[in-house]
One Martini backbone bead per residue (centre of mass of N, CA, C, O) as a GRO file, in nm:
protein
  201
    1UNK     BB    1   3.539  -2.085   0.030
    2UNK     BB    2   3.636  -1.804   0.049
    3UNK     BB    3   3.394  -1.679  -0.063
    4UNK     BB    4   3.172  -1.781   0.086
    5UNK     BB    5   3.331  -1.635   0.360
    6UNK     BB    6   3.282  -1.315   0.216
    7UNK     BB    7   2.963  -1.338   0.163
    8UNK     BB    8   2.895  -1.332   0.429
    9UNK     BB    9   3.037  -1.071   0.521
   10UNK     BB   10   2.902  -0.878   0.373
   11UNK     BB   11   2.594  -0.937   0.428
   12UNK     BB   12   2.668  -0.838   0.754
   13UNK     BB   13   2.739  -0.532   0.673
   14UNK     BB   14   2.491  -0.486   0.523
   15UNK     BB   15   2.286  -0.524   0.772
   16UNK     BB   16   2.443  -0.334   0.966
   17UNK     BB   17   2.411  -0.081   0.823
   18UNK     BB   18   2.108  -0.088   0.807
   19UNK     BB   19   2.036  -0.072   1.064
   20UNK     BB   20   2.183   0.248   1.110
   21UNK     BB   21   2.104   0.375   0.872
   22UNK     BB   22   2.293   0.309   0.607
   23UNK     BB   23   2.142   0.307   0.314
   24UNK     BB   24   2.412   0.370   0.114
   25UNK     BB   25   2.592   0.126   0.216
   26UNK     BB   26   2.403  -0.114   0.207
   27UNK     BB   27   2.293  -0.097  -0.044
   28UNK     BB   28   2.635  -0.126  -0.184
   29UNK     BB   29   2.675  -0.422  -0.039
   30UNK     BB   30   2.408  -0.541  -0.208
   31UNK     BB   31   2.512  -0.513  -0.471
   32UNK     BB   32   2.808  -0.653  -0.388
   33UNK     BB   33   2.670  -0.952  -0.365
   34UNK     BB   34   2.544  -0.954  -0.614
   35UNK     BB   35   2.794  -0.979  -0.782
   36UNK     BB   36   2.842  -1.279  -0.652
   37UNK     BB   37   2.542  -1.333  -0.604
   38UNK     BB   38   2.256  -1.298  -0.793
   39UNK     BB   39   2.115  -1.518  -0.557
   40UNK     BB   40   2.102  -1.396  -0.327
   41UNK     BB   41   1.881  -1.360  -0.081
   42UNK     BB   42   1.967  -1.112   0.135
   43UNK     BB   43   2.004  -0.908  -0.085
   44UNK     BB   44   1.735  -0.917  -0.253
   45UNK     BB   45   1.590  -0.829  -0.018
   46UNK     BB   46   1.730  -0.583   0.173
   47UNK     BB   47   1.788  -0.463  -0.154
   48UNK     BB   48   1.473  -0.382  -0.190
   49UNK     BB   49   1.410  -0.241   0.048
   50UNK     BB   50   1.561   0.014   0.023
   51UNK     BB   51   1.497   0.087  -0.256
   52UNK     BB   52   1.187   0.162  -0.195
   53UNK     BB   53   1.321   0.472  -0.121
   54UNK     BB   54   1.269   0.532  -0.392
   55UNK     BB   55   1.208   0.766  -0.675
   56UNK     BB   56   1.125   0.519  -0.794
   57UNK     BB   57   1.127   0.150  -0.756
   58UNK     BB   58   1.273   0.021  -0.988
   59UNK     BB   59   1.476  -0.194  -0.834
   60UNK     BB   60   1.326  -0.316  -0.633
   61UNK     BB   61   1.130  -0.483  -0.849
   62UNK     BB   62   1.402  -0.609  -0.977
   63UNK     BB   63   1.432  -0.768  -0.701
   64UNK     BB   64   1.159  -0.917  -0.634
   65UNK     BB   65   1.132  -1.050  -0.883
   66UNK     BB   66   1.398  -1.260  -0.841
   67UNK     BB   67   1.282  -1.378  -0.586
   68UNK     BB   68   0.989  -1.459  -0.678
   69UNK     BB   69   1.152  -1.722  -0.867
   70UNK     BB   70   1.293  -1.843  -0.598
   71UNK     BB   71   1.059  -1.764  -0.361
   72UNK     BB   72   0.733  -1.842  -0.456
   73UNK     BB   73   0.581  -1.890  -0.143
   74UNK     BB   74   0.630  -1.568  -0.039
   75UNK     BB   75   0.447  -1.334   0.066
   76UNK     BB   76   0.640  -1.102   0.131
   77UNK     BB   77   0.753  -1.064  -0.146
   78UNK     BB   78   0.495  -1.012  -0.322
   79UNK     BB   79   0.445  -0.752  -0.148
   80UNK     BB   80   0.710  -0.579  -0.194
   81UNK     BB   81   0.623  -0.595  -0.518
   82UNK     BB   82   0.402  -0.483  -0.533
   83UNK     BB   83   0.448  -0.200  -0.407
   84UNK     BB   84   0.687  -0.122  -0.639
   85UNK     BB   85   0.489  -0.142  -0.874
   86UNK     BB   86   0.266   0.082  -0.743
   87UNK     BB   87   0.510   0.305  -0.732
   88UNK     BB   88   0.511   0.288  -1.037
   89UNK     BB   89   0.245   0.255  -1.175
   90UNK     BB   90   0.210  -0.068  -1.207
   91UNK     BB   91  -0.117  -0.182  -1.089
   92UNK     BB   92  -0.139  -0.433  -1.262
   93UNK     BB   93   0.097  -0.597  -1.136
   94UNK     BB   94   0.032  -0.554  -0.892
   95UNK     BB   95  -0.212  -0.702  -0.801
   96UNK     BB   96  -0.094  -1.008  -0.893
   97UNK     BB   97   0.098  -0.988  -0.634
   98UNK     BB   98  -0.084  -0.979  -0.445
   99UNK     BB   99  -0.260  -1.248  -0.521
  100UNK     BB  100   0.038  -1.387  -0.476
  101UNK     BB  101   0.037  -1.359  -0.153
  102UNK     BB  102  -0.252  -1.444  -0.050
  103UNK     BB  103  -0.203  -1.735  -0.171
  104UNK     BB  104  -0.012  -1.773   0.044
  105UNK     BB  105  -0.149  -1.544   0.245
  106UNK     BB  106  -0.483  -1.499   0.339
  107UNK     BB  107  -0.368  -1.310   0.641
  108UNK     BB  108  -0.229  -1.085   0.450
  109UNK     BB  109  -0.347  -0.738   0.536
  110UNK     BB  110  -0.211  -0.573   0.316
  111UNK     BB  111  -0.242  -0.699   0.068
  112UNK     BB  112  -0.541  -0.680   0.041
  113UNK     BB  113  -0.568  -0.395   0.109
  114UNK     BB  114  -0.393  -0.283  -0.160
  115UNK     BB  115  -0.580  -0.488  -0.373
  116UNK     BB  116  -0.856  -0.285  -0.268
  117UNK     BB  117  -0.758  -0.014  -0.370
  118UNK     BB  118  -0.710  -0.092  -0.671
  119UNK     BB  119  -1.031  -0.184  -0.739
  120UNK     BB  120  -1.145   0.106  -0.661
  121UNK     BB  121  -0.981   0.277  -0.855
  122UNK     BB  122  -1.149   0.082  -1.124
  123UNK     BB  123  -1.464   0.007  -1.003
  124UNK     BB  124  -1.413  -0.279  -0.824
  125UNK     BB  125  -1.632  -0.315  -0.581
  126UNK     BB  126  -1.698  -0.610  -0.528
  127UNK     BB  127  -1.443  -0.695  -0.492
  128UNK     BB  128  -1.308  -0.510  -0.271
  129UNK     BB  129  -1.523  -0.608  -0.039
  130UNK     BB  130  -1.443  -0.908  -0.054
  131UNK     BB  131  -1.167  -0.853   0.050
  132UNK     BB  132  -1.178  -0.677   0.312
  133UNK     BB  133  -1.359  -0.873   0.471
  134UNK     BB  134  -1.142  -1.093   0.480
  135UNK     BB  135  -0.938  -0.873   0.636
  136UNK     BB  136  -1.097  -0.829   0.881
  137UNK     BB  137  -1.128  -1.130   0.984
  138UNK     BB  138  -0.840  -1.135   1.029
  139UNK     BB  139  -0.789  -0.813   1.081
  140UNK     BB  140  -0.958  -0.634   1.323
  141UNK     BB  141  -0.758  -0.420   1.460
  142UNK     BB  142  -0.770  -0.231   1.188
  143UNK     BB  143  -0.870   0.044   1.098
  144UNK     BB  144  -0.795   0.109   0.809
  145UNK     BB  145  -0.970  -0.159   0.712
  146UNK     BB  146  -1.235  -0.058   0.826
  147UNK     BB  147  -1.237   0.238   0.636
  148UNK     BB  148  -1.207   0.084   0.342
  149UNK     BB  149  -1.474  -0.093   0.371
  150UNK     BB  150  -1.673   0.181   0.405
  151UNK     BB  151  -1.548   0.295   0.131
  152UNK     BB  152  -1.649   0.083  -0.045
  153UNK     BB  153  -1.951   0.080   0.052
  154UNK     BB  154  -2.032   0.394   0.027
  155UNK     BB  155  -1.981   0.392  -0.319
  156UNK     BB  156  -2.193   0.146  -0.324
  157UNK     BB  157  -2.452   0.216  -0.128
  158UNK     BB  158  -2.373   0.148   0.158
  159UNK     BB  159  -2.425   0.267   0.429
  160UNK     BB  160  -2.511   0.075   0.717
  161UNK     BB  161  -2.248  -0.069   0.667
  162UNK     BB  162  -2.049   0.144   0.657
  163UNK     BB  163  -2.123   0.272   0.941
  164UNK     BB  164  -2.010  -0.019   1.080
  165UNK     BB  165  -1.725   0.053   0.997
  166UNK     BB  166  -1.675   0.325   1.117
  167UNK     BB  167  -1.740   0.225   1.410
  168UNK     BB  168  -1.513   0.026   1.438
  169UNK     BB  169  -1.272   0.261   1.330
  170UNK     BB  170  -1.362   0.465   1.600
  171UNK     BB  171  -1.243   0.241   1.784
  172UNK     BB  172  -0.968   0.206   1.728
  173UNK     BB  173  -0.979   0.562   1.626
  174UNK     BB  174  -1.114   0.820   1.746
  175UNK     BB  175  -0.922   1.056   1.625
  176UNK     BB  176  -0.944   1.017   1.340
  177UNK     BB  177  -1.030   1.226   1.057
  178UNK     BB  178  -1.124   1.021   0.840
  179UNK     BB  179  -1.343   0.876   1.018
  180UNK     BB  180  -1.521   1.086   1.120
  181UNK     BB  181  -1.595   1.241   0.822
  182UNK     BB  182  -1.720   1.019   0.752
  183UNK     BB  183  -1.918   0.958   0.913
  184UNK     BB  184  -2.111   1.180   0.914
  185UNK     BB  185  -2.142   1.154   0.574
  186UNK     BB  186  -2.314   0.870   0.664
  187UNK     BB  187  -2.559   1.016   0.864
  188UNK     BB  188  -2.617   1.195   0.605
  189UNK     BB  189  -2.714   0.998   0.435
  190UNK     BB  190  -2.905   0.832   0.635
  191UNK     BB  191  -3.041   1.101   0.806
  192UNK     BB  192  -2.823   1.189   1.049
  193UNK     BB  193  -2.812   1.489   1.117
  194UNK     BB  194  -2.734   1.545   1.402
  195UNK     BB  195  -2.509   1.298   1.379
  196UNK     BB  196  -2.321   1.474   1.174
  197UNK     BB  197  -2.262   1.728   1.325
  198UNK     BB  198  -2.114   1.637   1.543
  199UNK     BB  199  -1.888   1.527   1.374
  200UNK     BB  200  -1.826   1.769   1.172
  201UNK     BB  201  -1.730   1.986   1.404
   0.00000   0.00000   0.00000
C-alpha cells in the first residue's frame, strides 16, 4: 500500500516541476516512477512530452511505443508516437502512427495535417490531398491546413483549386508571408500576372 501511496506522489512531483518548467528535474522523476513502475500511464505519457524536446526524441518514441500498447484506442498517444518517430526520421512508422491516431479520431487535424506532409514528400500526391480534404472538413479554422492543401494541389497541377485554398488560408492569416507568396505563385500560374505582382510586390 506504500508503494501505491509513493508511487502516486512522485508522479504529482514530477507533473508538479513539468508544470514549472523544470524540465530536467520533471524527466528525472518520470524516469524514476517509470523505475516503480515500468506501466504507469502518467509517466510514460508526460515523460514521453518532456523527452519530445530532445534531438532526436528517441526516449519519446520509446515512450509513447509502450503506451501505446497499453492504451491502443488513444489517439492523442498514436499521435504524439507519430510525431517522435517523424522527429527521429523514422517517417515510415510515422506514417503508420498517424494512420492509428485518425482510425482513433477522424477529427484529429493534427494527425492527418502531418500524414499529408509525409505522403506529398514521397510523391502520394492524391493520397496527400484526399486526407487534407478530410481535415480541413473537420477543423476549417486553421490556415496552415488550408495552406497544405493547396500547395498539395498546386504540386500536381490543379491551380484554380489551389487557388481557393490560398484564398481561404489568407482569409484566416492574411499576414502570413508563406500564404502570400503562395497565392502569387499561383495567380501568375493561372495567368492572373496584374494580381500576382500585387501579393508578390
Amino acid at each position: 500500500m506504500s508503494a501505491i501511496v509513493d508511487l502516486n506522489l512522485l508522479v504529482s512531483q514530477a507533473v508538479a516541476a513539468h508544470k514549472a518548467g523544470q524540465l530536467q528535474e520533471a524527466a528525472r522523476l518520470y524516469r524514476q516512477c517509470l523505475e516503480w513502475d515500468p506501466h504507469c500511464l502518467p509517466a510514460l505519457y508526460y515523460g514521453g512530452i518532456v523527452a519530445l524536446q530532445q534531438t532526436p526524441p528517441v526516449e519519446a518514441a520509446k515512450l509513447f511505443q509502450t503506451l501505446s500498447g497499453l492504451e491502443p484506442k488513444r489517439a492523442d498517444v498514436w499521435y504524439h508516437l507519430g510525431l517522435a518517430q517523424q522527429r527521429c526520421g523514422r517517417n515510415a512508422e510515422a506514417e503508420r502512427s498517424y494512420r492509428e491516431a485518425l482510425a482513433c479520431n477522424p477529427r484529429l487535424g493534427v494527425a492527418g495535417n502531418n500524414l499529408a506532409l509525409l505522403l506529398r514528400a514521397r510523391g502520394a500526391l492524391g493520397e496527400a490531398v484526399a486526407v487534407l480534404r478530410a481535415v480541413v472538413q473537420a477543423d476549417p479554422e486553421r490556415a496552415e491546413y488550408w495552406l497544405n492543401l493547396g500547395l498539395a494541389l498546386h504540386e500536381g497541377g490543379d491551380v484554380l483549386d489551389a487557388l481557393n485554398c490560398y484564398r481561404c488560408a489568407e482569409r484566416l492569416d492574411p499576414d502570413a508571408y508563406e500564404i502570400i507568396l503562395n497565392l502569387g505563385c499561383a495567380l501568375s500560374d493561372s495567368g492572373d500576372h496584374a494580381g500576382a505582382i500585387q501579393y508578390l510586390q
